Every structure is written in structure tokens, then in C-alpha cells.
MMTF fields as JSON, N, C-alpha, C and O atoms, coordinates in Angstrom:
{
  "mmtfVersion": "1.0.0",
  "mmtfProducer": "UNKNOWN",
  "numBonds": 247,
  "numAtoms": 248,
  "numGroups": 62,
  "numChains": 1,
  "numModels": 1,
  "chainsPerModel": [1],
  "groupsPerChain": [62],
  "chainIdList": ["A"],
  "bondAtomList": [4, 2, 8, 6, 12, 10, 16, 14, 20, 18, 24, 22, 28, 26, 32, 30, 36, 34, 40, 38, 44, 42, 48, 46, 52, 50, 56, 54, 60, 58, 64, 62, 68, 66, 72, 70, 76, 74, 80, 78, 84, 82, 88, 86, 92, 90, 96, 94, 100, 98, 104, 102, 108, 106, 112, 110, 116, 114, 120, 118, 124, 122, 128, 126, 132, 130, 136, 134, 140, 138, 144, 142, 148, 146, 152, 150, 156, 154, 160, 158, 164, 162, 168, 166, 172, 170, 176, 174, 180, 178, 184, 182, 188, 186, 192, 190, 196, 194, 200, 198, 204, 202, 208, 206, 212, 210, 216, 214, 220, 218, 224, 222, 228, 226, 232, 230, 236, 234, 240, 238, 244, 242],
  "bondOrderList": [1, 1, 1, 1, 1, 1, 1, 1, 1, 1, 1, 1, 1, 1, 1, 1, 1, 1, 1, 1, 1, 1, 1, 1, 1, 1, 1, 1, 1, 1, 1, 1, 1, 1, 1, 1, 1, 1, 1, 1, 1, 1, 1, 1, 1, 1, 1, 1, 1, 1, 1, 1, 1, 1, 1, 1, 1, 1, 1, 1, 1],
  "groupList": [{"groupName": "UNK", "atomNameList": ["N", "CA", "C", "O"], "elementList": ["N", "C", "C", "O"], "formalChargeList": [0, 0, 0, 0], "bondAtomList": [1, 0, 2, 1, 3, 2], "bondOrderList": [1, 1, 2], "singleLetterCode": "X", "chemCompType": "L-PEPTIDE LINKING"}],
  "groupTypeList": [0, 0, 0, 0, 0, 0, 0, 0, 0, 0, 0, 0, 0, 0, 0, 0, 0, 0, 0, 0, 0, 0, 0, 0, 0, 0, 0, 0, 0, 0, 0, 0, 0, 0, 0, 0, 0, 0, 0, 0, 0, 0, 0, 0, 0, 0, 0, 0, 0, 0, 0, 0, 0, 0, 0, 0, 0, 0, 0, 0, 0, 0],
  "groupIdList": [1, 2, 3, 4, 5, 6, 7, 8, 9, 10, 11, 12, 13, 14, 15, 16, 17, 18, 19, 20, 21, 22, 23, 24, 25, 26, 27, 28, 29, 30, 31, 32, 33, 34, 35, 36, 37, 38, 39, 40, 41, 42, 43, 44, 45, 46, 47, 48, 49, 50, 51, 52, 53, 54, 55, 56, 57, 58, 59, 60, 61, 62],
  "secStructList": [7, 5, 2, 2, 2, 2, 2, 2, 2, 2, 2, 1, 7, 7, 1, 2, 2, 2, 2, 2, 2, 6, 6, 7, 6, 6, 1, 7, 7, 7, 1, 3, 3, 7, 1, 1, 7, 3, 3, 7, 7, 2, 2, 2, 2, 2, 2, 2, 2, 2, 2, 2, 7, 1, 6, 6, 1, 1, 7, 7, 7, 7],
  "xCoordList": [171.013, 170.123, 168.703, 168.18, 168.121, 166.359, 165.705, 166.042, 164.626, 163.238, 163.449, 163.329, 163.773, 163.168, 164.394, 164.114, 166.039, 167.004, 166.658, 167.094, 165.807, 165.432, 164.911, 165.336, 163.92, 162.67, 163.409, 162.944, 164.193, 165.625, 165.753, 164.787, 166.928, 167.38, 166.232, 166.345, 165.371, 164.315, 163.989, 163.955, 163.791, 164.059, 162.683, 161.99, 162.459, 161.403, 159.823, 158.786, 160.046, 158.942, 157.674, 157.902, 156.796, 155.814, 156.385, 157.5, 155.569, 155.972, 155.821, 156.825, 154.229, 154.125, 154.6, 154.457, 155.061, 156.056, 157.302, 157.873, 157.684, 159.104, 158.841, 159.847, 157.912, 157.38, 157.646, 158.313, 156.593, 156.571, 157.799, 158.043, 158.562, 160.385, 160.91, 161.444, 160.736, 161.654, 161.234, 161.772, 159.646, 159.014, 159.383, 159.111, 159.993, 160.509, 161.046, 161.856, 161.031, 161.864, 163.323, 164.126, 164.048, 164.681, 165.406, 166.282, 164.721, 165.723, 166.126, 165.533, 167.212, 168.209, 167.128, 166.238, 167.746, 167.231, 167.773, 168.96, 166.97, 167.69, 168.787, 169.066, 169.279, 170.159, 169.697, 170.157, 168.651, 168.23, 166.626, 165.893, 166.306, 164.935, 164.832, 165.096, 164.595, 165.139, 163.425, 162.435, 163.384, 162.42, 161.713, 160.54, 162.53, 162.344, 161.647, 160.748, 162.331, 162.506, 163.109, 163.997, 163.393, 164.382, 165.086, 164.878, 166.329, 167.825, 168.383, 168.64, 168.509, 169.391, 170.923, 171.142, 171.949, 173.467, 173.252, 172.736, 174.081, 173.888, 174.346, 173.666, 175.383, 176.319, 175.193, 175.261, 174.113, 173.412, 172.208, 171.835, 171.877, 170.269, 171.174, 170.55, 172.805, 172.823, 173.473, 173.578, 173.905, 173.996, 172.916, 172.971, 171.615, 170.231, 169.584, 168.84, 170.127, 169.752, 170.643, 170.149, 171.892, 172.721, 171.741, 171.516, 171.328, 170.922, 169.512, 169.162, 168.817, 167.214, 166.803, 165.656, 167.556, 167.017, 168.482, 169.329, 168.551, 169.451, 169.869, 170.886, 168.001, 168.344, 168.443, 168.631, 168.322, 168.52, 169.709, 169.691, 170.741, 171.824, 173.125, 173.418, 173.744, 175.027, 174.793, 175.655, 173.408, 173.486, 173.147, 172.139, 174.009, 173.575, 174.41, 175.584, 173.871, 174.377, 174.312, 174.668, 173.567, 173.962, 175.142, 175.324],
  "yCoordList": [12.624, 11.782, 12.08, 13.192, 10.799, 11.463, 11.098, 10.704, 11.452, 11.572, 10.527, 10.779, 9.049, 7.949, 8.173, 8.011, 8.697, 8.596, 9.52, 9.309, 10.758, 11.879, 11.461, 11.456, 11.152, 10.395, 9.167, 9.039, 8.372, 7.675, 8.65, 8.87, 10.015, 10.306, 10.801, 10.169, 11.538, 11.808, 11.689, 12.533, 10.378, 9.382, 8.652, 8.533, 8.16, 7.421, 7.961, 7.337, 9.341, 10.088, 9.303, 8.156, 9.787, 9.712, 10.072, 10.577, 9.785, 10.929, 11.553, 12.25, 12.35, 13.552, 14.64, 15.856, 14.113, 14.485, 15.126, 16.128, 14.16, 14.47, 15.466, 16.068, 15.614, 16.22, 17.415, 18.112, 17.673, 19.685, 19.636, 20.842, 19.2, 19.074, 19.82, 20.922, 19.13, 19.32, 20.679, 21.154, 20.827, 21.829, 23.098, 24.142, 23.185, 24.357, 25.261, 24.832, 26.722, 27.624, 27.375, 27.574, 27.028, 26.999, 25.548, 24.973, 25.181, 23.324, 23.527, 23.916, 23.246, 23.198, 22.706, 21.86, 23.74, 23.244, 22.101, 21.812, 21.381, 19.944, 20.627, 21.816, 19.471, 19.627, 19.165, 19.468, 18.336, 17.898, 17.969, 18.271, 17.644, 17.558, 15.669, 15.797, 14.919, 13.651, 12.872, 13.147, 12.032, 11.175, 10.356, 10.138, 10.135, 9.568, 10.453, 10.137, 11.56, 12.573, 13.44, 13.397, 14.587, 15.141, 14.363, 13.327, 15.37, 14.609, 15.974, 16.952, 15.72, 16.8, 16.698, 15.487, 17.279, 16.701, 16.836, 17.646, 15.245, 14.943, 16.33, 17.13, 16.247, 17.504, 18.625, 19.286, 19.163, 19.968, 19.847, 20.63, 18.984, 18.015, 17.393, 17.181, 17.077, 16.801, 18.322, 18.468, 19.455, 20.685, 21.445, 22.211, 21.213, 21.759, 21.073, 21.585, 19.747, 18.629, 19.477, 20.012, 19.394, 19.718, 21.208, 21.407, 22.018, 23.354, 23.244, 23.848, 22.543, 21.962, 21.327, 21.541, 19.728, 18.626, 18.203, 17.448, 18.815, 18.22, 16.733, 16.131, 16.476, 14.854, 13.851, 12.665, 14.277, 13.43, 14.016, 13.972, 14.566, 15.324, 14.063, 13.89, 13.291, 13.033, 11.379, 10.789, 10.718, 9.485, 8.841, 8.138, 8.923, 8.307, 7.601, 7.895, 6.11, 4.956, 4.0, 2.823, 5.085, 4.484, 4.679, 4.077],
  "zCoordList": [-10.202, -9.447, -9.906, -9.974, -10.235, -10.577, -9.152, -8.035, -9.84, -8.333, -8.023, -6.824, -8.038, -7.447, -5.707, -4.519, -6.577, -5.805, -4.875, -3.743, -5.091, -4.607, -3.233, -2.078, -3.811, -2.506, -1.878, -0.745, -2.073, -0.879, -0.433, 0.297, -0.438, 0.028, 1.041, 2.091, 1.075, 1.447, 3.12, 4.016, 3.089, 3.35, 3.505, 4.515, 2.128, 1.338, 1.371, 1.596, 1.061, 1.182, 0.068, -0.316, -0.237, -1.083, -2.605, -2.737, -3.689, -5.28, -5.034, -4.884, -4.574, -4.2, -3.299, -3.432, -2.566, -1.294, -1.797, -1.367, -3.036, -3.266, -4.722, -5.097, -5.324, -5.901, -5.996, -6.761, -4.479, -3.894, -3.289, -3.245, -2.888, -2.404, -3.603, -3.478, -4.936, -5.79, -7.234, -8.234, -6.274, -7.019, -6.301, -6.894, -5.051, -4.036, -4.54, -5.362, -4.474, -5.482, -4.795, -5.707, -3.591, -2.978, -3.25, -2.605, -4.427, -4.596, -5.711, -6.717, -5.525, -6.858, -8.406, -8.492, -9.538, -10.528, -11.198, -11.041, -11.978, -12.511, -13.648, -13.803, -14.355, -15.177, -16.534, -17.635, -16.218, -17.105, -17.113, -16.171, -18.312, -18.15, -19.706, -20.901, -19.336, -19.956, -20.359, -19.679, -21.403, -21.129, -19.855, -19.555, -19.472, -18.085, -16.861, -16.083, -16.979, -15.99, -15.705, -16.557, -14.861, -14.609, -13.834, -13.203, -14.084, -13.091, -12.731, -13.433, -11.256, -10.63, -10.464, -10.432, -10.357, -9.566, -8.37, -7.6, -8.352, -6.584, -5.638, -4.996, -5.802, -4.563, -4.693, -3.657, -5.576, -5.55, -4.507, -3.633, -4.778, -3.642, -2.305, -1.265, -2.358, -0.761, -0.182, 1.036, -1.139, -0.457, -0.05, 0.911, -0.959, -0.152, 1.218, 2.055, 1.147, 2.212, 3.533, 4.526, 3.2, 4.448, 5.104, 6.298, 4.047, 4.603, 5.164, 6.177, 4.544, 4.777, 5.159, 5.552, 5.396, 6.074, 6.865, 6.387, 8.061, 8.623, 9.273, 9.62, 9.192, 9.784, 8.659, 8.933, 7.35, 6.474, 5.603, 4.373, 6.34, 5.209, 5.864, 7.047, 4.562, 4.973, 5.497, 6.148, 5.072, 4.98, 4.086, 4.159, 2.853, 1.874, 1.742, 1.965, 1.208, 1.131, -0.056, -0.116, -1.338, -2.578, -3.303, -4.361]
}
């Protein structure tokens, strides 16, 4: 998932918002680092969600 899916899940935070989220020593590292962007694995960003954002863990609908 890259940042744009990031900040959905979020639940439609800012760039910057999702930014320092994903700059957290505590958030999963990406897998990639791509032209585009980084990309994280999903099950990685909704297992930090479940532990970190409980009101946004477990509704994702893409």
C-alpha cells in the first residue's frame, strides 16, 4: 500500500499527517522504496492500526 492508501486508511488525514504517521519509529518499515514512493504491506500498516488506531483499525473498504 503507498501513502495515498495510507492516508484512506487514516482516515483521510493530510500528506503531512500521514507523513509523521509513517515517519514513526513504531510504523512498520516499507518494503519498498519505488519511483513513485514507498510502499508498505498492507497486514503490516493494518497490524500497527489495530495496535495504534483503534478507531480506524478493521474498516477498510478498498
Amino acid at each position: 500500500m503507498g501513502a495515498h492508501e495510507i492516508r484512506l486508511r487514516l482516515g483521510g488525514v493530510s500528506r503531512q499527517r500521514a507523513y509523521q504517521v509513517t515517519c514513526r519509529q513504531d510504523f512498520p518499515g516499507p518494503i519498498a522504496d519505488l519511483a513513485q514512493g514507498k510502499v508498505w504491506l498492507r497486514q503490516d500498516v493494518e497490524d500497527w492500526m489495530t495496535v495504534h488506531r483503534q478507531d480506524q483499525a478493521g474498516t477498510e473498504e478498498l
